[in-house]
PDB file of C-alpha atoms in Angstrom:
ATOM      1  CA  MET A1418     125.658 125.709 160.551  1.00 82.00           C
ATOM      2  CA  THR A1419     122.748 124.047 158.825  1.00 92.00           C
ATOM      3  CA  PRO A1420     119.772 126.679 158.214  1.00 95.00           C
ATOM      4  CA  ILE A1421     117.012 126.428 160.236  1.00 97.00           C
ATOM      5  CA  VAL A1422     113.297 126.613 158.662  1.00 98.00           C
ATOM      6  CA  HIS A1423     110.159 126.622 160.503  1.00 98.00           C
ATOM      7  CA  SER A1424     107.164 125.044 159.281  1.00 97.00           C
ATOM      8  CA  LEU A1425     103.665 123.238 159.794  1.00 97.00           C
ATOM      9  CA  ALA A1426     104.059 119.431 160.196  1.00 96.00           C
ATOM     10  CA  PRO A1427     103.015 117.839 156.692  1.00 94.00           C
ATOM     11  CA  THR A1428      99.719 115.959 158.472  1.00 86.00           C
ATOM     12  CA  ASN A1429      97.205 114.307 155.908  1.00 79.00           C
ATOM     13  CA  HIS A1430      97.339 113.310 152.495  1.00 77.00           C
ATOM     14  CA  THR A1431      96.041 116.220 150.598  1.00 82.00           C
ATOM     15  CA  GLY A1432      97.786 117.567 147.497  1.00 85.00           C
ATOM     16  CA  GLY A1433      98.872 120.505 149.719  1.00 89.00           C
ATOM     17  CA  ARG A1434     100.422 118.187 152.500  1.00 91.00           C
ATOM     18  CA  VAL A1435     102.122 115.933 150.030  1.00 93.00           C
ATOM     19  CA  TYR A1436     103.941 119.324 148.452  1.00 96.00           C
ATOM     20  CA  LEU A1437     105.090 120.282 151.620  1.00 96.00           C
ATOM     21  CA  ARG A1438     106.313 116.755 152.502  1.00 96.00           C
ATOM     22  CA  MET A1439     108.299 116.215 149.417  1.00 96.00           C
ATOM     23  CA  LEU A1440     109.926 120.078 150.108  1.00 97.00           C
ATOM     24  CA  GLN A1441     110.728 118.829 153.569  1.00 97.00           C
ATOM     25  CA  GLN A1442     112.061 115.640 152.557  1.00 96.00           C
ATOM     26  CA  LEU A1443     114.178 116.625 149.413  1.00 96.00           C
ATOM     27  CA  THR A1444     115.742 119.489 151.345  1.00 96.00           C
ATOM     28  CA  SER A1445     116.298 117.655 154.501  1.00 94.00           C
ATOM     29  CA  GLU A1446     120.156 117.846 153.722  1.00 92.00           C
ATOM     30  CA  GLU A1447     120.464 121.177 153.530  1.00 91.00           C
ATOM     31  CA  ILE A1448     118.030 122.450 155.693  1.00 95.00           C
ATOM     32  CA  SER A1449     117.009 121.706 159.359  1.00 97.00           C
ATOM     33  CA  TRP A1450     113.192 121.662 159.728  1.00 97.00           C
ATOM     34  CA  ARG A1451     111.447 122.523 162.589  1.00 97.00           C
ATOM     35  CA  THR A1452     107.549 121.701 162.412  1.00 97.00           C
ATOM     36  CA  LEU A1453     104.776 122.947 164.591  1.00 97.00           C
ATOM     37  CA  PRO A1454     101.569 120.887 165.011  1.00 96.00           C
ATOM     38  CA  ASP A1455      98.799 121.187 162.169  1.00 95.00           C
ATOM     39  CA  PHE A1456      96.029 121.126 164.361  1.00 94.00           C
ATOM     40  CA  LYS A1457      93.237 121.819 161.424  1.00 93.00           C
ATOM     41  CA  ARG A1458      94.455 119.016 159.307  1.00 88.00           C
ATOM     42  CA  ALA A1459      94.330 116.628 162.247  1.00 88.00           C
ATOM     43  CA  ASP A1460      90.868 118.005 163.128  1.00 87.00           C
ATOM     44  CA  GLN A1461      88.252 115.376 162.471  1.00 85.00           C
ATOM     45  CA  THR A1462      85.214 117.761 163.106  1.00 90.00           C
ATOM     46  CA  ARG A1463      85.019 120.000 160.201  1.00 86.00           C
ATOM     47  CA  ARG A1464      82.668 123.210 161.363  1.00 94.00           C
ATOM     48  CA  TRP A1465      84.771 126.147 162.790  1.00 96.00           C
ATOM     49  CA  ARG A1466      88.269 123.745 162.598  1.00 95.00           C
ATOM     50  CA  THR A1467      89.916 126.509 161.048  1.00 96.00           C
ATOM     51  CA  MET A1468      88.918 128.993 163.909  1.00 97.00           C
ATOM     52  CA  ARG A1469      90.179 126.430 166.638  1.00 97.00           C
ATOM     53  CA  HIS A1470      93.230 125.613 164.723  1.00 97.00           C
ATOM     54  CA  LEU A1471      94.555 129.279 164.667  1.00 98.00           C
ATOM     55  CA  ALA A1472      93.557 129.595 168.596  1.00 98.00           C
ATOM     56  CA  ALA A1473      95.807 125.906 169.320  1.00 98.00           C
ATOM     57  CA  ILE A1474      98.484 127.196 167.160  1.00 98.00           C
ATOM     58  CA  ALA A1475      98.386 130.911 168.496  1.00 98.00           C
ATOM     59  CA  PRO A1476     101.093 130.440 171.572  1.00 98.00           C
ATOM     60  CA  TYR A1477     103.400 128.473 169.361  1.00 98.00           C
ATOM     61  CA  ILE A1478     103.854 130.941 166.941  1.00 98.00           C
ATOM     62  CA  HIS A1479     104.082 133.840 169.584  1.00 97.00           C
ATOM     63  CA  ASN A1480     107.193 131.621 170.755  1.00 97.00           C
ATOM     64  CA  LEU A1481     108.540 131.756 167.422  1.00 97.00           C
ATOM     65  CA  ARG A1482     108.698 135.577 167.309  1.00 95.00           C
ATOM     66  CA  ASP A1483     112.725 135.894 168.393  1.00 93.00           C
ATOM     67  CA  ALA A1484     113.757 132.366 167.363  1.00 94.00           C
ATOM     68  CA  PRO A1485     116.325 132.350 164.853  1.00 95.00           C
ATOM     69  CA  GLY A1486     115.623 130.828 161.068  1.00 96.00           C
ATOM     70  CA  ALA A1487     113.106 131.281 158.159  1.00 97.00           C
ATOM     71  CA  PHE A1488     109.625 130.349 157.582  1.00 98.00           C
ATOM     72  CA  VAL A1489     107.912 128.360 155.045  1.00 98.00           C
ATOM     73  CA  TRP A1490     103.936 128.915 155.499  1.00 98.00           C
ATOM     74  CA  ASP A1491     100.892 127.957 153.733  1.00 97.00           C
ATOM     75  CA  ASP A1492      98.340 128.530 156.463  1.00 96.00           C
ATOM     76  CA  LEU A1493      96.124 131.254 157.489  1.00 97.00           C
ATOM     77  CA  SER A1494      97.983 131.337 160.470  1.00 98.00           C
ATOM     78  CA  LEU A1495     100.354 133.683 158.670  1.00 98.00           C
ATOM     79  CA  LEU A1496      98.134 136.506 160.132  1.00 98.00           C
ATOM     80  CA  LEU A1497      99.500 135.583 163.557  1.00 98.00           C
ATOM     81  CA  PHE A1498     102.899 136.405 162.257  1.00 98.00           C
ATOM     82  CA  THR A1499     104.743 140.142 163.027  1.00 98.00           C
ATOM     83  CA  PRO A1500     106.013 141.763 159.950  1.00 98.00           C
ATOM     84  CA  ALA A1501     109.540 140.984 160.681  1.00 97.00           C
ATOM     85  CA  MET A1502     108.433 136.962 160.765  1.00 98.00           C
ATOM     86  CA  ARG A1503     106.748 137.790 157.643  1.00 98.00           C
ATOM     87  CA  ALA A1504     109.578 139.201 155.972  1.00 97.00           C
ATOM     88  CA  ARG A1505     111.595 136.154 156.042  1.00 97.00           C
ATOM     89  CA  THR A1506     108.492 133.926 155.253  1.00 98.00           C
ATOM     90  CA  ILE A1507     108.131 131.982 151.866  1.00 98.00           C
ATOM     91  CA  PHE A1508     104.253 131.722 151.549  1.00 98.00           C
ATOM     92  CA  ILE A1509     102.997 128.905 149.502  1.00 98.00           C
ATOM     93  CA  LEU A1510      99.427 129.344 148.005  1.00 97.00           C
ATOM     94  CA  HIS A1511      98.090 125.668 146.952  1.00 94.00           C
ATOM     95  CA  HIS A1512      94.577 127.618 145.881  1.00 94.00           C
ATOM     96  CA  TYR A1513      91.488 129.604 147.422  1.00 95.00           C
ATOM     97  CA  GLU A1514      88.152 128.280 147.347  1.00 92.00           C
ATOM     98  CA  PRO A1515      85.479 129.804 149.659  1.00 92.00           C
ATOM     99  CA  LEU A1516      82.997 126.744 149.167  1.00 87.00           C
ATOM    100  CA  GLN A1517      85.705 124.718 151.084  1.00 89.00           C
ATOM    101  CA  HIS A1518      85.697 126.958 153.832  1.00 92.00           C
ATOM    102  CA  ASP A1519      84.582 125.288 157.395  1.00 92.00           C
ATOM    103  CA  SER A1520      84.487 128.514 159.130  1.00 94.00           C
ATOM    104  CA  ALA A1521      81.721 130.875 156.943  1.00 94.00           C
ATOM    105  CA  PRO A1522      81.675 133.691 157.122  1.00 95.00           C
ATOM    106  CA  ILE A1523      84.743 134.828 159.540  1.00 96.00           C
ATOM    107  CA  GLN A1524      86.998 132.544 157.086  1.00 96.00           C
ATOM    108  CA  ALA A1525      86.527 134.775 154.320  1.00 96.00           C
ATOM    109  CA  GLN A1526      87.364 137.962 155.805  1.00 97.00           C
ATOM    110  CA  LEU A1527      90.708 136.576 157.088  1.00 98.00           C
ATOM    111  CA  TRP A1528      91.858 135.382 153.992  1.00 97.00           C
ATOM    112  CA  GLN A1529      91.183 139.055 152.530  1.00 97.00           C
ATOM    113  CA  GLN A1530      93.289 140.137 155.622  1.00 98.00           C
ATOM    114  CA  LEU A1531      96.160 137.385 154.351  1.00 98.00           C
ATOM    115  CA  PHE A1532      96.087 138.818 150.959  1.00 97.00           C
ATOM    116  CA  SER A1533      96.783 142.157 152.191  1.00 97.00           C
ATOM    117  CA  VAL A1534      99.926 141.265 154.361  1.00 98.00           C
ATOM    118  CA  LEU A1535     101.063 138.740 151.652  1.00 98.00           C
ATOM    119  CA  PRO A1536     103.041 141.532 150.057  1.00 97.00           C
ATOM    120  CA  GLN A1537     105.304 141.421 153.701  1.00 97.00           C
ATOM    121  CA  CYS A1538     106.430 138.455 152.717  1.00 97.00           C
ATOM    122  CA  ALA A1539     109.871 137.714 151.354  1.00 97.00           C
ATOM    123  CA  ALA A1540     108.377 135.481 148.390  1.00 97.00           C
ATOM    124  CA  VAL A1541     105.267 133.699 147.517  1.00 98.00           C
ATOM    125  CA  VAL A1542     104.965 130.452 145.830  1.00 98.00           C
ATOM    126  CA  CYS A1543     101.937 129.547 143.781  1.00 97.00           C
ATOM    127  CA  VAL A1544     101.480 125.829 141.948  1.00 96.00           C
ATOM    128  CA  ALA A1545     100.314 127.053 138.731  1.00 97.00           C
ATOM    129  CA  PRO A1546     100.236 130.012 136.582  1.00 97.00           C
ATOM    130  CA  TYR A1547      96.531 130.862 137.584  1.00 97.00           C
ATOM    131  CA  TRP A1548      97.082 131.322 141.069  1.00 97.00           C
ATOM    132  CA  ALA A1549     100.173 133.587 140.607  1.00 97.00           C
ATOM    133  CA  ARG A1550      97.697 135.971 138.337  1.00 97.00           C
ATOM    134  CA  PHE A1551      95.363 135.629 141.024  1.00 97.00           C
ATOM    135  CA  LEU A1552      97.553 136.968 143.602  1.00 96.00           C
ATOM    136  CA  GLN A1553      99.159 139.643 141.067  1.00 96.00           C
ATOM    137  CA  ALA A1554      95.744 141.223 140.578  1.00 96.00           C
ATOM    138  CA  ARG A1555      95.759 141.385 144.430  1.00 94.00           C
ATOM    139  CA  GLY A1556      98.786 143.232 144.706  1.00 93.00           C
ATOM    140  CA  VAL A1557     100.992 140.769 145.378  1.00 94.00           C
ATOM    141  CA  ASP A1558     104.523 140.351 143.670  1.00 89.00           C
ATOM    142  CA  ARG A1559     107.603 138.478 144.148  1.00 88.00           C
ATOM    143  CA  MET A1560     105.764 135.512 142.867  1.00 93.00           C
ATOM    144  CA  HIS A1561     107.310 132.401 141.835  1.00 97.00           C
ATOM    145  CA  VAL A1562     105.547 129.141 140.358  1.00 97.00           C
ATOM    146  CA  ILE A1563     106.801 126.111 141.231  1.00 98.00           C
ATOM    147  CA  TYR A1564     104.678 123.228 140.271  1.00 96.00           C
ATOM    148  CA  ASN A1565     103.833 119.935 141.678  1.00 94.00           C
ATOM    149  CA  SER A1566     106.526 117.437 141.185  1.00 96.00           C
ATOM    150  CA  PHE A1567     106.710 113.512 140.662  1.00 96.00           C
ATOM    151  CA  ASP A1568     109.019 110.377 141.333  1.00 96.00           C
ATOM    152  CA  LEU A1569     109.657 109.428 137.785  1.00 97.00           C
ATOM    153  CA  PRO A1570     111.133 106.141 138.390  1.00 97.00           C
ATOM    154  CA  GLU A1571     108.141 105.280 140.592  1.00 97.00           C
ATOM    155  CA  ILE A1572     105.800 106.202 137.869  1.00 97.00           C
ATOM    156  CA  ASP A1573     107.582 104.191 135.236  1.00 97.00           C
ATOM    157  CA  HIS A1574     107.525 101.548 137.021  1.00 97.00           C
ATOM    158  CA  VAL A1575     103.709 101.836 137.427  1.00 97.00           C
ATOM    159  CA  ARG A1576     103.675 102.442 133.630  1.00 96.00           C
ATOM    160  CA  SER A1577     105.101  99.122 133.066  1.00 96.00           C
ATOM    161  CA  LEU A1578     102.697  97.308 135.075  1.00 97.00           C
ATOM    162  CA  ASP A1579     100.197  94.700 133.168  1.00 95.00           C
ATOM    163  CA  ARG A1580      96.859  96.273 133.422  1.00 94.00           C
ATOM    164  CA  ASP A1581      94.738  93.270 133.576  1.00 94.00           C
ATOM    165  CA  GLU A1582      96.682  92.169 136.718  1.00 96.00           C
ATOM    166  CA  CYS A1583      95.977  95.456 138.420  1.00 96.00           C
ATOM    167  CA  ARG A1584      92.508  94.799 137.751  1.00 95.00           C
ATOM    168  CA  ALA A1585      92.921  91.752 139.159  1.00 95.00           C
ATOM    169  CA  GLU A1586      94.516  92.790 142.489  1.00 93.00           C
ATOM    170  CA  HIS A1587      91.457  95.008 143.185  1.00 92.00           C
ATOM    171  CA  ASP A1588      88.918  92.926 141.988  1.00 93.00           C
ATOM    172  CA  LEU A1589      87.504  95.091 139.035  1.00 95.00           C
ATOM    173  CA  PRO A1590      85.685  93.911 136.477  1.00 93.00           C
ATOM    174  CA  ARG A1591      88.073  92.899 133.112  1.00 88.00           C
ATOM    175  CA  ASP A1592      85.192  93.963 130.414  1.00 91.00           C
ATOM    176  CA  GLY A1593      84.010  97.667 130.047  1.00 93.00           C
ATOM    177  CA  VAL A1594      85.929 101.184 130.899  1.00 97.00           C
ATOM    178  CA  LEU A1595      87.263 101.648 133.973  1.00 98.00           C
ATOM    179  CA  VAL A1596      86.691 105.374 134.953  1.00 98.00           C
ATOM    180  CA  TYR A1597      88.775 107.294 137.191  1.00 98.00           C
ATOM    181  CA  ALA A1598      87.141 110.039 138.728  1.00 97.00           C
ATOM    182  CA  GLY A1599      89.433 111.210 141.623  1.00 96.00           C
ATOM    183  CA  LYS A1600      88.795 111.934 144.930  1.00 94.00           C
ATOM    184  CA  ALA A1601      85.287 111.148 146.437  1.00 93.00           C
ATOM    185  CA  VAL A1602      85.271 114.430 148.531  1.00 90.00           C
ATOM    186  CA  HIS A1603      82.978 117.530 148.575  1.00 87.00           C
ATOM    187  CA  GLY A1604      83.360 119.952 145.623  1.00 91.00           C
ATOM    188  CA  LYS A1605      84.984 117.605 142.994  1.00 94.00           C
ATOM    189  CA  GLY A1606      81.829 116.788 141.324  1.00 94.00           C
ATOM    190  CA  ILE A1607      81.671 113.202 141.503  1.00 96.00           C
ATOM    191  CA  HIS A1608      77.718 113.377 141.683  1.00 95.00           C
ATOM    192  CA  LEU A1609      77.612 114.795 138.052  1.00 95.00           C
ATOM    193  CA  ILE A1610      79.796 112.004 136.972  1.00 97.00           C
ATOM    194  CA  THR A1611      77.774 109.729 138.802  1.00 96.00           C
ATOM    195  CA  THR A1612      74.806 111.069 137.302  1.00 96.00           C
ATOM    196  CA  ALA A1613      75.923 111.435 133.917  1.00 96.00           C
ATOM    197  CA  THR A1614      77.058 108.022 133.419  1.00 96.00           C
ATOM    198  CA  ALA A1615      74.687 106.331 135.008  1.00 94.00           C
ATOM    199  CA  ARG A1616      72.664 104.709 132.103  1.00 94.00           C
ATOM    200  CA  ASP A1617      76.209 103.049 130.595  1.00 96.00           C
ATOM    201  CA  ARG A1618      76.609 100.004 132.139  1.00 94.00           C
ATOM    202  CA  ARG A1619      79.918  99.659 130.318  1.00 97.00           C
ATOM    203  CA  LEU A1620      81.349 102.584 132.386  1.00 97.00           C
ATOM    204  CA  HIS A1621      82.592 101.342 135.668  1.00 97.00           C
ATOM    205  CA  LEU A1622      83.197 104.515 138.106  1.00 97.00           C
ATOM    206  CA  ILE A1623      86.276 104.160 140.301  1.00 97.00           C
ATOM    207  CA  THR A1624      86.705 106.903 143.139  1.00 97.00           C
ATOM    208  CA  THR A1625      89.583 106.881 145.925  1.00 96.00           C
ATOM    209  CA  GLY A1626      90.160 109.264 148.954  1.00 90.00           C
ATOM    210  CA  SER A1627      88.187 109.674 152.386  1.00 87.00           C
ATOM    211  CA  ASN A1628      85.063 109.244 150.847  1.00 89.00           C
ATOM    212  CA  THR A1629      83.579 112.495 152.934  1.00 86.00           C
ATOM    213  CA  ILE A1630      80.289 112.617 150.744  1.00 90.00           C
ATOM    214  CA  GLY A1631      79.448 108.965 151.293  1.00 90.00           C
ATOM    215  CA  HIS A1632      79.935 107.526 147.455  1.00 90.00           C
ATOM    216  CA  THR A1633      78.440 104.333 147.123  1.00 90.00           C
ATOM    217  CA  GLY A1634      79.881 103.142 144.110  1.00 88.00           C
ATOM    218  CA  ALA A1635      83.411 101.450 143.629  1.00 94.00           C
ATOM    219  CA  HIS A1636      85.745 103.348 145.965  1.00 95.00           C
ATOM    220  CA  PHE A1637      89.032 102.662 147.340  1.00 95.00           C
ATOM    221  CA  ASP A1638      91.199 104.295 150.429  1.00 93.00           C
ATOM    222  CA  LEU A1639      94.349 103.055 149.960  1.00 94.00           C
ATOM    223  CA  PRO A1640      98.480 103.388 150.678  1.00 93.00           C
ATOM    224  CA  ARG A1641     100.272 105.331 147.876  1.00 93.00           C
ATOM    225  CA  GLN A1642     101.820 102.136 145.952  1.00 95.00           C
ATOM    226  CA  GLN A1643      98.034 100.545 145.850  1.00 96.00           C
ATOM    227  CA  TYR A1644      96.618 103.737 144.651  1.00 96.00           C
ATOM    228  CA  LEU A1645      99.043 103.975 141.875  1.00 97.00           C
ATOM    229  CA  ARG A1646      98.571 100.382 140.954  1.00 97.00           C
ATOM    230  CA  LEU A1647      94.557 101.141 140.939  1.00 97.00           C
ATOM    231  CA  LEU A1648      95.492 104.116 138.480  1.00 97.00           C
ATOM    232  CA  ARG A1649      97.033 101.717 136.607  1.00 97.00           C
ATOM    233  CA  ALA A1650      94.106  99.382 136.219  1.00 97.00           C
ATOM    234  CA  CYS A1651      91.637 102.125 134.792  1.00 97.00           C
ATOM    235  CA  ASP A1652      91.504 103.249 131.337  1.00 97.00           C
ATOM    236  CA  VAL A1653      90.245 107.104 131.347  1.00 98.00           C
ATOM    237  CA  GLY A1654      90.344 109.866 133.914  1.00 98.00           C
ATOM    238  CA  VAL A1655      87.712 112.738 134.205  1.00 98.00           C
ATOM    239  CA  PHE A1656      88.057 115.437 136.759  1.00 98.00           C
ATOM    240  CA  VAL A1657      84.708 117.950 136.633  1.00 97.00           C
ATOM    241  CA  PRO A1658      85.308 119.774 139.911  1.00 96.00           C
ATOM    242  CA  GLU A1659      83.045 122.467 141.187  1.00 94.00           C
ATOM    243  CA  ILE A1660      85.968 123.940 143.069  1.00 94.00           C
ATOM    244  CA  ALA A1661      88.872 126.292 142.277  1.00 95.00           C
ATOM    245  CA  GLU A1662      91.780 123.723 141.578  1.00 93.00           C
ATOM    246  CA  GLY A1663      95.246 124.425 142.694  1.00 93.00           C
ATOM    247  CA  TRP A1664      96.601 122.049 140.176  1.00 92.00           C
ATOM    248  CA  SER A1665      95.143 118.570 141.016  1.00 93.00           C
ATOM    249  CA  ARG A1666      97.623 116.091 141.696  1.00 94.00           C
ATOM    250  CA  CYS A1667      95.309 113.112 141.000  1.00 95.00           C
ATOM    251  CA  ALA A1668      94.999 114.207 137.401  1.00 97.00           C
ATOM    252  CA  ALA A1669      98.565 114.773 136.796  1.00 97.00           C
ATOM    253  CA  GLU A1670      99.221 111.521 138.251  1.00 97.00           C
ATOM    254  CA  SER A1671      96.595 109.826 136.245  1.00 98.00           C
ATOM    255  CA  ILE A1672      97.837 111.115 133.010  1.00 98.00           C
ATOM    256  CA  LEU A1673     101.422 110.624 134.249  1.00 98.00           C
ATOM    257  CA  VAL A1674     100.563 106.614 134.231  1.00 97.00           C
ATOM    258  CA  GLY A1675      99.315 106.818 130.782  1.00 96.00           C
ATOM    259  CA  LEU A1676      95.310 107.582 131.270  1.00 98.00           C
ATOM    260  CA  PRO A1677      93.847 110.016 128.631  1.00 98.00           C
ATOM    261  CA  CYS A1678      91.946 112.139 130.621  1.00 98.00           C
ATOM    262  CA  LEU A1679      88.842 114.779 130.462  1.00 98.00           C
ATOM    263  CA  LEU A1680      89.760 118.005 132.279  1.00 98.00           C
ATOM    264  CA  GLN A1681      87.524 120.730 133.471  1.00 97.00           C
ATOM    265  CA  PRO A1682      89.484 123.985 132.604  1.00 97.00           C
ATOM    266  CA  ILE A1683      88.979 125.553 136.028  1.00 95.00           C
ATOM    267  CA  ALA A1684      91.613 127.647 137.939  1.00 97.00           C
ATOM    268  CA  GLY A1685      94.813 125.728 137.910  1.00 97.00           C
ATOM    269  CA  LEU A1686      93.318 122.539 136.577  1.00 97.00           C
ATOM    270  CA  GLY A1687      93.104 124.453 133.497  1.00 97.00           C
ATOM    271  CA  ASP A1688      96.802 125.395 133.513  1.00 98.00           C
ATOM    272  CA  LEU A1689      97.248 121.712 133.305  1.00 98.00           C
ATOM    273  CA  ALA A1690      94.702 120.907 130.865  1.00 98.00           C
ATOM    274  CA  GLU A1691      96.834 123.464 128.252  1.00 97.00           C
ATOM    275  CA  LEU A1692      99.891 121.888 129.396  1.00 97.00           C
ATOM    276  CA  THR A1693      98.792 118.295 128.841  1.00 98.00           C
ATOM    277  CA  GLY A1694      96.567 118.526 125.843  1.00 97.00           C
ATOM    278  CA  GLN A1695      93.601 116.845 127.792  1.00 98.00           C
ATOM    279  CA  PRO A1696      90.158 118.390 126.287  1.00 98.00           C
ATOM    280  CA  ALA A1697      87.235 119.553 128.642  1.00 98.00           C
ATOM    281  CA  PRO A1698      84.457 116.939 129.779  1.00 98.00           C
ATOM    282  CA  ASP A1699      80.759 117.929 128.681  1.00 96.00           C
ATOM    283  CA  VAL A1700      78.163 116.333 130.957  1.00 92.00           C
ATOM    284  CA  HIS A1701      75.935 115.984 128.347  1.00 94.00           C
ATOM    285  CA  ARG A1702      77.609 113.864 126.302  1.00 97.00           C
ATOM    286  CA  LEU A1703      80.387 112.487 128.949  1.00 98.00           C
ATOM    287  CA  PRO A1704      79.785 108.452 128.108  1.00 98.00           C
ATOM    288  CA  GLN A1705      80.456 109.255 124.351  1.00 98.00           C
ATOM    289  CA  GLN A1706      83.559 111.258 125.629  1.00 98.00           C
ATOM    290  CA  LEU A1707      84.681 108.325 128.082  1.00 98.00           C
ATOM    291  CA  HIS A1708      84.579 105.701 125.487  1.00 98.00           C
ATOM    292  CA  GLU A1709      86.444 108.241 122.991  1.00 98.00           C
ATOM    293  CA  ARG A1710      89.234 108.931 125.400  1.00 98.00           C
ATOM    294  CA  ALA A1711      89.458 105.451 126.486  1.00 97.00           C
ATOM    295  CA  ALA A1712      90.150 104.430 122.776  1.00 97.00           C
ATOM    296  CA  VAL A1713      93.111 106.874 122.732  1.00 96.00           C
ATOM    297  CA  PRO A1714      96.476 104.735 121.834  1.00 95.00           C
ATOM    298  CA  PRO A1715      98.680 104.707 124.276  1.00 91.00           C
ATOM    299  CA  GLU A1716     101.244 106.137 122.216  1.00 93.00           C
ATOM    300  CA  ASP A1717      99.255 109.276 121.862  1.00 94.00           C
ATOM    301  CA  MET A1718      99.827 110.225 125.189  1.00 96.00           C
ATOM    302  CA  LYS A1719     103.396 110.539 125.008  1.00 96.00           C
ATOM    303  CA  LEU A1720     103.364 114.259 124.794  1.00 97.00           C
ATOM    304  CA  ALA A1721     101.315 114.678 127.814  1.00 97.00           C
ATOM    305  CA  TYR A1722     103.651 112.491 129.634  1.00 98.00           C
ATOM    306  CA  ASP A1723     106.799 114.751 128.543  1.00 97.00           C
ATOM    307  CA  ALA A1724     105.295 117.617 129.325  1.00 97.00           C
ATOM    308  CA  LEU A1725     104.775 116.629 132.973  1.00 97.00           C
ATOM    309  CA  ALA A1726     108.213 114.527 133.314  1.00 97.00           C
ATOM    310  CA  ARG A1727     109.787 117.986 133.132  1.00 96.00           C
ATOM    311  CA  TYR A1728     108.659 118.412 136.727  1.00 97.00           C
ATOM    312  CA  ASP A1729     110.893 115.586 138.243  1.00 97.00           C
ATOM    313  CA  LEU A1730     112.224 115.738 141.770  1.00 97.00           C
ATOM    314  CA  LYS A1731     115.527 117.209 140.585  1.00 97.00           C
ATOM    315  CA  TYR A1732     113.593 119.911 139.397  1.00 98.00           C
ATOM    316  CA  PHE A1733     111.717 120.470 142.711  1.00 97.00           C
ATOM    317  CA  GLN A1734     114.471 120.369 144.557  1.00 97.00           C
ATOM    318  CA  GLN A1735     116.600 123.056 142.280  1.00 96.00           C
ATOM    319  CA  ALA A1736     113.886 125.328 142.374  1.00 97.00           C
ATOM    320  CA  TRP A1737     113.314 125.211 145.999  1.00 97.00           C
ATOM    321  CA  ASN A1738     116.832 125.238 146.934  1.00 95.00           C
ATOM    322  CA  THR A1739     117.482 128.607 144.909  1.00 96.00           C
ATOM    323  CA  LEU A1740     114.511 130.184 146.542  1.00 97.00           C
ATOM    324  CA  LEU A1741     115.446 128.967 149.934  1.00 96.00           C
ATOM    325  CA  ALA A1742     118.812 130.581 149.379  1.00 94.00           C
ATOM    326  CA  THR A1743     117.531 134.097 149.076  1.00 92.00           C
ATOM    327  CA  ILE A1744     116.155 134.089 152.708  1.00 92.00           C
ATOM    328  CA  ILE A1745     118.497 132.153 154.589  1.00 87.00           C
TER     329      ILE A1745
END
């Protein structure tokens, strides 16, 4: 009989939702996934959406108290689980950042309660060593690090594309340096990069995502394949988040497609910077750094590619199947 595992539906396209969607897809032959609606990620009104989500999902979780199967969870609604439910739960912590709370000050108190009940879980998974240390310092053991992973054939196809053709597809300038700055959302430091590079007309800033900050520069909200082709069109990447990153899938994908990057060594992004040998940005000399990084020969990025290529879909599938086998 196929084991049953309950989880949230992977709504939206943030790094955490991509991770959860990949997990469900890659283990679908071994696991019967039963999903609950993710009210928070579907809610377009930011203020108090976490509290609305918890109220909406509470009856769904209550109905699962005596249901067979295990749980893979990555949401504050773990607080609504009984201890017996947590004992058959693998919890995924992507990151913790109070600056992103939509239900302050209550949300911070709920997170502290969450940290206190995590030891009741069968296992806890983090996407970077920083977060494993973060939780261990709060008394959580049974930690596992399972990194974000990538479809390497997809990545390698993108690496083979002609950069000028990719620029033409998106009507981007052929001269100058195209700088990918990540997602134009709150906490990603886009305003810092914009200000630091404003006087250098040779630098062309590119952002992606939902643009919750109203960025007025060259911005693209694209399906995945077009997004990857946009990355290929760029010359260099820079990531200066003001929030504690989980690991940053955007930064990792930029490196994989061949972009020399500048990575702010904060939280999980610091682990990625160390793993791939990417230097830190200095906003006081950022234009100079960007020109220097853009001039890095493609062959010099091979070590960074190789460091990330270890985390392919086979690695991800095997790591998760091994862990799931301990609770199902």
